[in-house]
Amino acid sequence: MNTSADLADQRFEFPFQNEHFEKLKGLVFEHTGITLGDEKKQLTYSRYSKRLRALGITDFNDYIDIISSGDESELPFFISAITTNFTSFFRENHHFEFLVNEVSRLIKIKKSVRIWSAGCSSGEEPYSMAMSLLHGVQGIETADVKILATDLDTAILATASRGIYSDERFDNANDSIVNPWIKRGKGENSGFVMIHPKVREMITYRQLNLLGQWPIKTSFDIIFCRNVVIYFSKDVQRTLFDRFSKNQSKGGKLMIGHSENLAGVCESYRLIGRTIYEKI
Ligand SMILES: C[S@@+](CC[C@H](N)C(=O)[O-])C[C@H]1O[C@@H](n2cnc3c(N)ncnc32)[C@H](O)[C@@H]1O
């Protein structure tokens, strides 16, 4: 007998039952730490049905088998399909203003400053950091300031390291900060902008799963991990922030997203500003 959930499933182009959703949920959690709520069933179907079409298969069981077998060629697409990459230049701008003040202070007392954009998506966050620093920090050109930018999603990282964006992405940006560091395209490139090599030189892009191994020995002065952990369970968040704290010295700063909170998650930091924390 059909259940109401199965009847609803008949609207799908490819048969998609709760059991498919449950298995995909498990695989998504295993590979990304993202917990998909039941309300994400339609979204899960729509993201992965595109992969079925791309691979020329019609059965979700076959797709689940491909991922369960650890197929390395599909795994990046599997991850990329579900991770939400929304970002923008100078998003939550108060963090970039804080960054400028903090780096201005640090370069007077330290030889090098290390910054990590963890979950950098398509690059808007690390480029906003670098442009803010080049604009606002006196002596930045000779200081040893580097940004590590990492993400799980290799496709999005390729966009980030290319450093080319449509010009409307800068519509709400402060021209005096941005204009010296972007080149506006002409002719067939009009409508696009390219990020200046000086900005790009400050950033190293690397693929890194925050829930996997970190081949990182650096102690970071500042970490941005914004709008990344929203889908992670509290336990996964606890482990992650604990690991961040081990990669920072006392006084290190951590920025999180506007809807995120460390209360009850990590006691190694104290709140010092709007979604700005300091390692105790
Ligand atoms: C919504 S974007 C946030 C981008 C940027 N930090 C911002 O606030 O604008 C979240 C990013 O986190 C990445 N992400 C999700 N799970 C991850 C994981 N387990 N390891 C590393 N990055 C992850 C996604 O690929 C995505 O690019």
mmCIF file of C-alpha atoms and ligand atoms in Angstrom:
data_model
loop_
_atom_site.group_PDB
_atom_site.id
_atom_site.type_symbol
_atom_site.label_atom_id
_atom_site.label_comp_id
_atom_site.label_asym_id
_atom_site.label_seq_id
_atom_site.Cartn_x
_atom_site.Cartn_y
_atom_site.Cartn_z
ATOM 1 C CA MET A 1 0.000 0.000 0.000
ATOM 2 C CA ASN A 2 1.256 3.476 -0.818
ATOM 3 C CA THR A 3 1.970 5.823 2.072
ATOM 4 C CA SER A 4 1.231 9.519 1.628
ATOM 5 C CA ALA A 5 5.007 10.176 1.419
ATOM 6 C CA ASP A 6 5.304 7.665 -1.446
ATOM 7 C CA LEU A 7 2.336 9.247 -3.237
ATOM 8 C CA ALA A 8 4.037 12.625 -3.017
ATOM 9 C CA ASP A 9 7.163 10.966 -4.440
ATOM 10 C CA GLN A 10 5.276 10.186 -7.652
ATOM 11 C CA ARG A 11 5.672 13.842 -8.655
ATOM 12 C CA PHE A 12 9.407 13.308 -9.049
ATOM 13 C CA GLU A 13 10.931 12.645 -12.476
ATOM 14 C CA PHE A 14 13.123 9.926 -10.931
ATOM 15 C CA PRO A 15 11.548 7.686 -8.270
ATOM 16 C CA PHE A 16 12.601 9.207 -4.948
ATOM 17 C CA GLN A 17 11.469 7.555 -1.753
ATOM 18 C CA ASN A 18 12.182 8.363 1.872
ATOM 19 C CA GLU A 19 14.736 5.583 1.900
ATOM 20 C CA HIS A 20 16.709 7.382 -0.845
ATOM 21 C CA PHE A 21 16.491 10.626 1.093
ATOM 22 C CA GLU A 22 17.656 8.918 4.306
ATOM 23 C CA LYS A 23 20.647 7.326 2.582
ATOM 24 C CA LEU A 24 21.618 10.595 0.883
ATOM 25 C CA LYS A 25 21.253 12.419 4.201
ATOM 26 C CA GLY A 26 23.685 9.946 5.768
ATOM 27 C CA LEU A 27 26.199 10.322 2.929
ATOM 28 C CA VAL A 28 25.946 14.119 2.998
ATOM 29 C CA PHE A 29 26.600 14.105 6.742
ATOM 30 C CA GLU A 30 29.535 11.708 6.354
ATOM 31 C CA HIS A 31 31.237 13.838 3.691
ATOM 32 C CA THR A 32 30.350 17.385 4.732
ATOM 33 C CA GLY A 33 29.039 17.356 8.325
ATOM 34 C CA ILE A 34 25.877 19.016 7.007
ATOM 35 C CA THR A 35 22.692 17.792 8.710
ATOM 36 C CA LEU A 36 19.763 17.884 6.264
ATOM 37 C CA GLY A 37 16.403 18.386 7.956
ATOM 38 C CA ASP A 38 13.283 16.683 6.575
ATOM 39 C CA GLU A 39 12.245 19.986 4.989
ATOM 40 C CA LYS A 40 15.287 19.628 2.686
ATOM 41 C CA LYS A 41 13.882 16.592 0.868
ATOM 42 C CA GLN A 42 12.745 18.550 -2.203
ATOM 43 C CA LEU A 43 16.025 20.467 -2.326
ATOM 44 C CA THR A 44 18.024 17.230 -2.021
ATOM 45 C CA TYR A 45 16.023 15.717 -4.854
ATOM 46 C CA SER A 46 16.472 18.726 -7.099
ATOM 47 C CA ARG A 47 20.246 19.030 -6.457
ATOM 48 C CA TYR A 48 20.937 15.315 -7.016
ATOM 49 C CA SER A 49 18.521 14.736 -9.886
ATOM 50 C CA LYS A 50 20.846 17.051 -11.862
ATOM 51 C CA ARG A 51 23.691 14.631 -11.119
ATOM 52 C CA LEU A 52 21.569 11.666 -12.283
ATOM 53 C CA ARG A 53 20.882 13.490 -15.538
ATOM 54 C CA ALA A 54 24.553 14.410 -15.974
ATOM 55 C CA LEU A 55 25.601 10.783 -15.446
ATOM 56 C CA GLY A 56 22.780 9.383 -17.620
ATOM 57 C CA ILE A 57 21.271 7.252 -14.851
ATOM 58 C CA THR A 58 17.634 7.062 -13.824
ATOM 59 C CA ASP A 59 17.726 5.293 -10.479
ATOM 60 C CA PHE A 60 18.697 6.975 -7.204
ATOM 61 C CA ASN A 61 19.918 3.596 -5.903
ATOM 62 C CA ASP A 62 22.607 3.597 -8.601
ATOM 63 C CA TYR A 63 23.705 7.087 -7.621
ATOM 64 C CA ILE A 64 23.793 6.147 -3.930
ATOM 65 C CA ASP A 65 25.912 3.081 -4.826
ATOM 66 C CA ILE A 66 28.396 5.288 -6.700
ATOM 67 C CA ILE A 67 28.855 7.545 -3.677
ATOM 68 C CA SER A 68 28.866 4.694 -1.138
ATOM 69 C CA SER A 69 31.612 2.954 -3.119
ATOM 70 C CA GLY A 70 33.790 6.042 -2.595
ATOM 71 C CA ASP A 71 33.996 6.915 -6.317
ATOM 72 C CA GLU A 72 36.505 9.762 -6.309
ATOM 73 C CA SER A 73 35.436 11.242 -9.624
ATOM 74 C CA GLU A 74 31.837 11.831 -8.491
ATOM 75 C CA LEU A 75 32.539 12.837 -4.895
ATOM 76 C CA PRO A 76 33.430 16.488 -5.651
ATOM 77 C CA PHE A 77 30.163 16.868 -7.617
ATOM 78 C CA PHE A 78 28.232 15.179 -4.818
ATOM 79 C CA ILE A 79 29.631 17.670 -2.298
ATOM 80 C CA SER A 80 29.344 20.669 -4.553
ATOM 81 C CA ALA A 81 25.679 19.909 -5.307
ATOM 82 C CA ILE A 82 24.587 20.272 -1.688
ATOM 83 C CA THR A 83 26.938 22.816 -0.099
ATOM 84 C CA THR A 84 25.404 26.240 -0.210
ATOM 85 C CA ASN A 85 27.974 28.610 -1.607
ATOM 86 C CA PHE A 86 26.154 31.921 -1.166
ATOM 87 C CA THR A 87 28.574 34.730 -0.383
ATOM 88 C CA SER A 88 29.251 38.344 -1.349
ATOM 89 C CA PHE A 89 31.996 40.958 -1.261
ATOM 90 C CA PHE A 90 32.243 42.750 2.101
ATOM 91 C CA ARG A 91 29.452 40.628 3.569
ATOM 92 C CA GLU A 92 29.017 41.632 7.231
ATOM 93 C CA ASN A 93 31.369 44.535 6.673
ATOM 94 C CA HIS A 94 32.038 45.211 10.365
ATOM 95 C CA HIS A 95 34.340 42.132 10.328
ATOM 96 C CA PHE A 96 36.533 43.723 7.640
ATOM 97 C CA GLU A 97 36.694 47.000 9.575
ATOM 98 C CA PHE A 98 37.738 45.050 12.659
ATOM 99 C CA LEU A 99 40.292 43.130 10.587
ATOM 100 C CA VAL A 100 41.961 46.364 9.418
ATOM 101 C CA ASN A 101 42.329 47.637 12.998
ATOM 102 C CA GLU A 102 43.559 44.292 14.291
ATOM 103 C CA VAL A 103 46.170 43.819 11.548
ATOM 104 C CA SER A 104 47.330 47.456 11.925
ATOM 105 C CA ARG A 105 47.949 46.664 15.608
ATOM 106 C CA LEU A 106 49.555 43.271 15.006
ATOM 107 C CA ILE A 107 52.104 44.333 12.390
ATOM 108 C CA LYS A 108 53.602 46.715 14.949
ATOM 109 C CA ILE A 109 54.225 43.908 17.442
ATOM 110 C CA LYS A 110 54.728 40.764 15.297
ATOM 111 C CA LYS A 111 56.928 39.775 12.354
ATOM 112 C CA SER A 112 54.140 37.980 10.520
ATOM 113 C CA VAL A 113 50.358 37.903 10.574
ATOM 114 C CA ARG A 114 48.409 34.831 9.469
ATOM 115 C CA ILE A 115 44.721 34.880 8.579
ATOM 116 C CA TRP A 116 42.460 31.974 7.647
ATOM 117 C CA SER A 117 39.265 32.228 5.634
ATOM 118 C CA ALA A 118 37.757 28.817 6.457
ATOM 119 C CA GLY A 119 34.873 28.073 4.087
ATOM 120 C CA CYS A 120 35.859 30.809 1.630
ATOM 121 C CA SER A 121 33.351 29.797 -1.090
ATOM 122 C CA SER A 122 34.012 31.584 -4.416
ATOM 123 C CA GLY A 123 36.629 33.961 -2.969
ATOM 124 C CA GLU A 124 34.636 37.090 -2.133
ATOM 125 C CA GLU A 125 35.556 36.791 1.560
ATOM 126 C CA PRO A 126 39.368 36.480 1.217
ATOM 127 C CA TYR A 127 39.453 39.119 -1.574
ATOM 128 C CA SER A 128 37.462 41.491 0.658
ATOM 129 C CA MET A 129 39.997 40.850 3.430
ATOM 130 C CA ALA A 130 42.967 41.548 1.171
ATOM 131 C CA MET A 131 41.443 44.670 -0.422
ATOM 132 C CA SER A 132 40.464 46.058 2.995
ATOM 133 C CA LEU A 133 43.989 45.494 4.298
ATOM 134 C CA LEU A 134 45.674 47.033 1.246
ATOM 135 C CA HIS A 135 43.411 50.040 1.569
ATOM 136 C CA GLY A 136 43.397 50.500 5.329
ATOM 137 C CA VAL A 137 46.638 49.223 6.866
ATOM 138 C CA GLN A 138 49.630 51.537 6.757
ATOM 139 C CA GLY A 139 52.785 49.641 5.815
ATOM 140 C CA ILE A 140 50.883 46.600 4.537
ATOM 141 C CA GLU A 141 52.920 46.395 1.318
ATOM 142 C CA THR A 142 56.099 45.532 3.199
ATOM 143 C CA ALA A 143 54.495 43.572 6.045
ATOM 144 C CA ASP A 144 54.367 39.763 6.082
ATOM 145 C CA VAL A 145 50.591 39.271 6.041
ATOM 146 C CA LYS A 146 49.148 36.165 4.405
ATOM 147 C CA ILE A 147 45.682 34.750 3.988
ATOM 148 C CA LEU A 148 44.942 31.048 3.707
ATOM 149 C CA ALA A 149 41.564 30.470 2.017
ATOM 150 C CA THR A 150 40.080 26.976 2.136
ATOM 151 C CA ASP A 151 36.866 25.295 1.116
ATOM 152 C CA LEU A 152 35.561 21.781 0.748
ATOM 153 C CA ASP A 153 34.213 22.397 -2.729
ATOM 154 C CA THR A 154 36.846 22.188 -5.488
ATOM 155 C CA ALA A 155 34.556 23.654 -8.167
ATOM 156 C CA ILE A 156 33.958 26.792 -6.119
ATOM 157 C CA LEU A 157 37.670 27.099 -5.327
ATOM 158 C CA ALA A 158 38.448 27.131 -9.044
ATOM 159 C CA THR A 159 36.145 30.166 -9.370
ATOM 160 C CA ALA A 160 37.858 31.770 -6.373
ATOM 161 C CA SER A 161 41.380 31.403 -7.671
ATOM 162 C CA ARG A 162 40.373 32.620 -11.157
ATOM 163 C CA GLY A 163 39.515 35.989 -9.570
ATOM 164 C CA ILE A 164 37.081 37.110 -12.278
ATOM 165 C CA TYR A 165 33.594 38.311 -11.353
ATOM 166 C CA SER A 166 30.664 40.004 -12.997
ATOM 167 C CA ASP A 167 30.843 43.701 -12.151
ATOM 168 C CA GLU A 168 27.445 43.831 -10.442
ATOM 169 C CA ARG A 169 28.990 41.738 -7.625
ATOM 170 C CA PHE A 170 30.651 45.030 -6.588
ATOM 171 C CA ASP A 171 27.500 47.169 -6.765
ATOM 172 C CA ASN A 172 27.332 47.731 -3.009
ATOM 173 C CA ALA A 173 31.067 47.873 -2.390
ATOM 174 C CA ASN A 174 32.936 50.981 -1.298
ATOM 175 C CA ASP A 175 34.578 52.313 -4.512
ATOM 176 C CA SER A 176 37.531 53.842 -2.703
ATOM 177 C CA ILE A 177 38.460 50.422 -1.277
ATOM 178 C CA VAL A 178 37.737 48.392 -4.380
ATOM 179 C CA ASN A 179 38.606 50.495 -7.434
ATOM 180 C CA PRO A 180 42.416 50.439 -7.043
ATOM 181 C CA TRP A 181 42.329 46.623 -6.886
ATOM 182 C CA ILE A 182 40.051 45.622 -9.728
ATOM 183 C CA LYS A 183 40.404 45.944 -13.481
ATOM 184 C CA ARG A 184 37.182 46.448 -15.398
ATOM 185 C CA GLY A 185 36.971 44.498 -18.655
ATOM 186 C CA LYS A 186 36.489 46.181 -22.034
ATOM 187 C CA GLY A 187 35.045 44.959 -25.346
ATOM 188 C CA GLU A 188 34.172 41.278 -25.111
ATOM 189 C CA ASN A 189 35.160 41.319 -21.406
ATOM 190 C CA SER A 190 32.932 44.220 -20.517
ATOM 191 C CA GLY A 191 30.678 43.458 -17.555
ATOM 192 C CA PHE A 192 33.490 41.528 -15.866
ATOM 193 C CA VAL A 193 36.182 42.571 -13.450
ATOM 194 C CA MET A 194 39.512 40.996 -12.650
ATOM 195 C CA ILE A 195 41.120 41.101 -9.220
ATOM 196 C CA HIS A 196 44.547 42.807 -9.159
ATOM 197 C CA PRO A 197 47.594 40.477 -8.823
ATOM 198 C CA LYS A 198 48.688 42.310 -5.627
ATOM 199 C CA VAL A 199 45.444 41.234 -3.963
ATOM 200 C CA ARG A 200 45.732 37.688 -5.283
ATOM 201 C CA GLU A 201 49.346 37.367 -4.103
ATOM 202 C CA MET A 202 48.233 37.702 -0.494
ATOM 203 C CA ILE A 203 45.977 34.650 -0.737
ATOM 204 C CA THR A 204 46.690 30.911 -0.978
ATOM 205 C CA TYR A 205 43.721 28.743 -1.936
ATOM 206 C CA ARG A 206 43.548 25.129 -0.735
ATOM 207 C CA GLN A 207 40.889 22.431 -0.710
ATOM 208 C CA LEU A 208 40.218 21.375 2.869
ATOM 209 C CA ASN A 209 37.380 19.559 4.570
ATOM 210 C CA LEU A 210 36.976 21.177 7.966
ATOM 211 C CA LEU A 211 35.828 17.821 9.291
ATOM 212 C CA GLY A 212 38.813 15.907 7.923
ATOM 213 C CA GLN A 213 42.587 16.090 8.406
ATOM 214 C CA TRP A 214 44.157 19.552 8.500
ATOM 215 C CA PRO A 215 47.677 19.574 7.086
ATOM 216 C CA ILE A 216 48.178 22.910 8.871
ATOM 217 C CA LYS A 217 50.801 23.826 11.447
ATOM 218 C CA THR A 218 50.173 27.582 11.405
ATOM 219 C CA SER A 219 48.981 29.467 14.441
ATOM 220 C CA PHE A 220 46.402 31.902 13.092
ATOM 221 C CA ASP A 221 46.066 35.435 14.396
ATOM 222 C CA ILE A 222 42.610 35.747 12.851
ATOM 223 C CA ILE A 223 40.150 33.125 11.624
ATOM 224 C CA PHE A 224 36.989 33.849 9.657
ATOM 225 C CA CYS A 225 34.620 30.876 9.684
ATOM 226 C CA ARG A 226 31.377 32.538 8.726
ATOM 227 C CA ASN A 227 28.112 31.012 7.579
ATOM 228 C CA VAL A 228 29.701 27.586 7.371
ATOM 229 C CA VAL A 229 28.625 25.751 10.526
ATOM 230 C CA ILE A 230 24.911 26.583 10.279
ATOM 231 C CA TYR A 231 24.152 23.120 8.941
ATOM 232 C CA PHE A 232 26.524 21.285 11.327
ATOM 233 C CA SER A 233 25.203 19.477 14.387
ATOM 234 C CA LYS A 234 26.176 20.982 17.786
ATOM 235 C CA ASP A 235 28.591 18.085 18.352
ATOM 236 C CA VAL A 236 30.324 18.712 15.028
ATOM 237 C CA GLN A 237 30.485 22.448 15.877
ATOM 238 C CA ARG A 238 32.025 21.669 19.292
ATOM 239 C CA THR A 239 34.777 19.586 17.717
ATOM 240 C CA LEU A 240 35.429 22.166 15.006
ATOM 241 C CA PHE A 241 35.710 25.221 17.269
ATOM 242 C CA ASP A 242 37.874 23.253 19.651
ATOM 243 C CA ARG A 243 40.214 22.510 16.743
ATOM 244 C CA PHE A 244 40.238 26.181 15.697
ATOM 245 C CA SER A 245 41.171 27.163 19.249
ATOM 246 C CA LYS A 246 44.154 24.784 19.125
ATOM 247 C CA ASN A 247 45.350 26.622 15.994
ATOM 248 C CA GLN A 248 45.284 30.003 17.750
ATOM 249 C CA SER A 249 47.290 31.556 20.566
ATOM 250 C CA LYS A 250 45.786 33.521 23.420
ATOM 251 C CA GLY A 251 44.372 36.761 21.987
ATOM 252 C CA GLY A 252 43.697 35.244 18.533
ATOM 253 C CA LYS A 253 40.458 36.448 16.937
ATOM 254 C CA LEU A 254 37.607 34.412 15.452
ATOM 255 C CA MET A 255 34.727 35.781 13.350
ATOM 256 C CA ILE A 256 31.568 33.763 12.840
ATOM 257 C CA GLY A 257 28.403 34.368 10.800
ATOM 258 C CA HIS A 258 25.525 36.615 11.859
ATOM 259 C CA SER A 259 23.214 33.714 12.743
ATOM 260 C CA GLU A 260 25.886 31.698 14.538
ATOM 261 C CA ASN A 261 26.821 31.597 18.199
ATOM 262 C CA LEU A 262 29.482 29.949 20.354
ATOM 263 C CA ALA A 263 27.339 29.891 23.517
ATOM 264 C CA GLY A 264 27.244 26.324 24.785
ATOM 265 C CA VAL A 265 29.541 25.260 21.937
ATOM 266 C CA CYS A 266 33.035 26.407 22.855
ATOM 267 C CA GLU A 267 34.448 27.927 26.008
ATOM 268 C CA SER A 268 37.905 28.727 24.642
ATOM 269 C CA TYR A 269 36.736 32.093 23.296
ATOM 270 C CA ARG A 270 35.087 35.168 24.769
ATOM 271 C CA LEU A 271 32.755 37.476 22.848
ATOM 272 C CA ILE A 272 34.376 40.892 22.249
ATOM 273 C CA GLY A 273 32.151 42.364 19.511
ATOM 274 C CA ARG A 274 29.292 41.532 17.158
ATOM 275 C CA THR A 275 30.063 37.870 16.247
ATOM 276 C CA ILE A 276 33.736 38.570 17.043
ATOM 277 C CA TYR A 277 35.499 36.311 19.538
ATOM 278 C CA GLU A 278 38.906 36.263 21.219
ATOM 279 C CA LYS A 279 40.823 33.179 22.308
ATOM 280 C CA ILE A 280 41.130 33.154 26.096
HETATM 281 C C1 LIG B 1 27.535 29.938 2.693
HETATM 282 S S1 LIG B 1 29.219 29.742 2.201
HETATM 283 C C2 LIG B 1 29.976 30.988 3.204
HETATM 284 C C3 LIG B 1 31.074 31.713 2.480
HETATM 285 C C4 LIG B 1 31.732 32.846 3.272
HETATM 286 N N1 LIG B 1 32.402 32.340 4.444
HETATM 287 C C5 LIG B 1 30.718 33.891 3.625
HETATM 288 O O1 LIG B 1 30.346 34.017 4.811
HETATM 289 O O2 LIG B 1 30.255 34.620 2.746
HETATM 290 C C6 LIG B 1 29.649 28.242 3.067
HETATM 291 C C7 LIG B 1 30.884 27.554 2.499
HETATM 292 O O3 LIG B 1 31.272 26.531 3.408
HETATM 293 C C8 LIG B 1 31.760 25.442 2.671
HETATM 294 N N2 LIG B 1 31.711 24.217 3.469
HETATM 295 C C9 LIG B 1 30.612 23.515 3.850
HETATM 296 N N3 LIG B 1 30.978 22.428 4.543
HETATM 297 C C10 LIG B 1 32.339 22.451 4.613
HETATM 298 C C11 LIG B 1 33.315 21.582 5.186
HETATM 299 N N4 LIG B 1 32.951 20.467 5.828
HETATM 300 N N5 LIG B 1 34.621 21.905 5.036
HETATM 301 C C12 LIG B 1 34.992 23.034 4.380
HETATM 302 N N6 LIG B 1 34.121 23.892 3.810
HETATM 303 C C13 LIG B 1 32.804 23.599 3.920
HETATM 304 C C14 LIG B 1 30.832 25.393 1.457
HETATM 305 O O4 LIG B 1 31.431 24.698 0.373
HETATM 306 C C15 LIG B 1 30.599 26.872 1.174
HETATM 307 O O5 LIG B 1 31.459 27.354 0.169
#
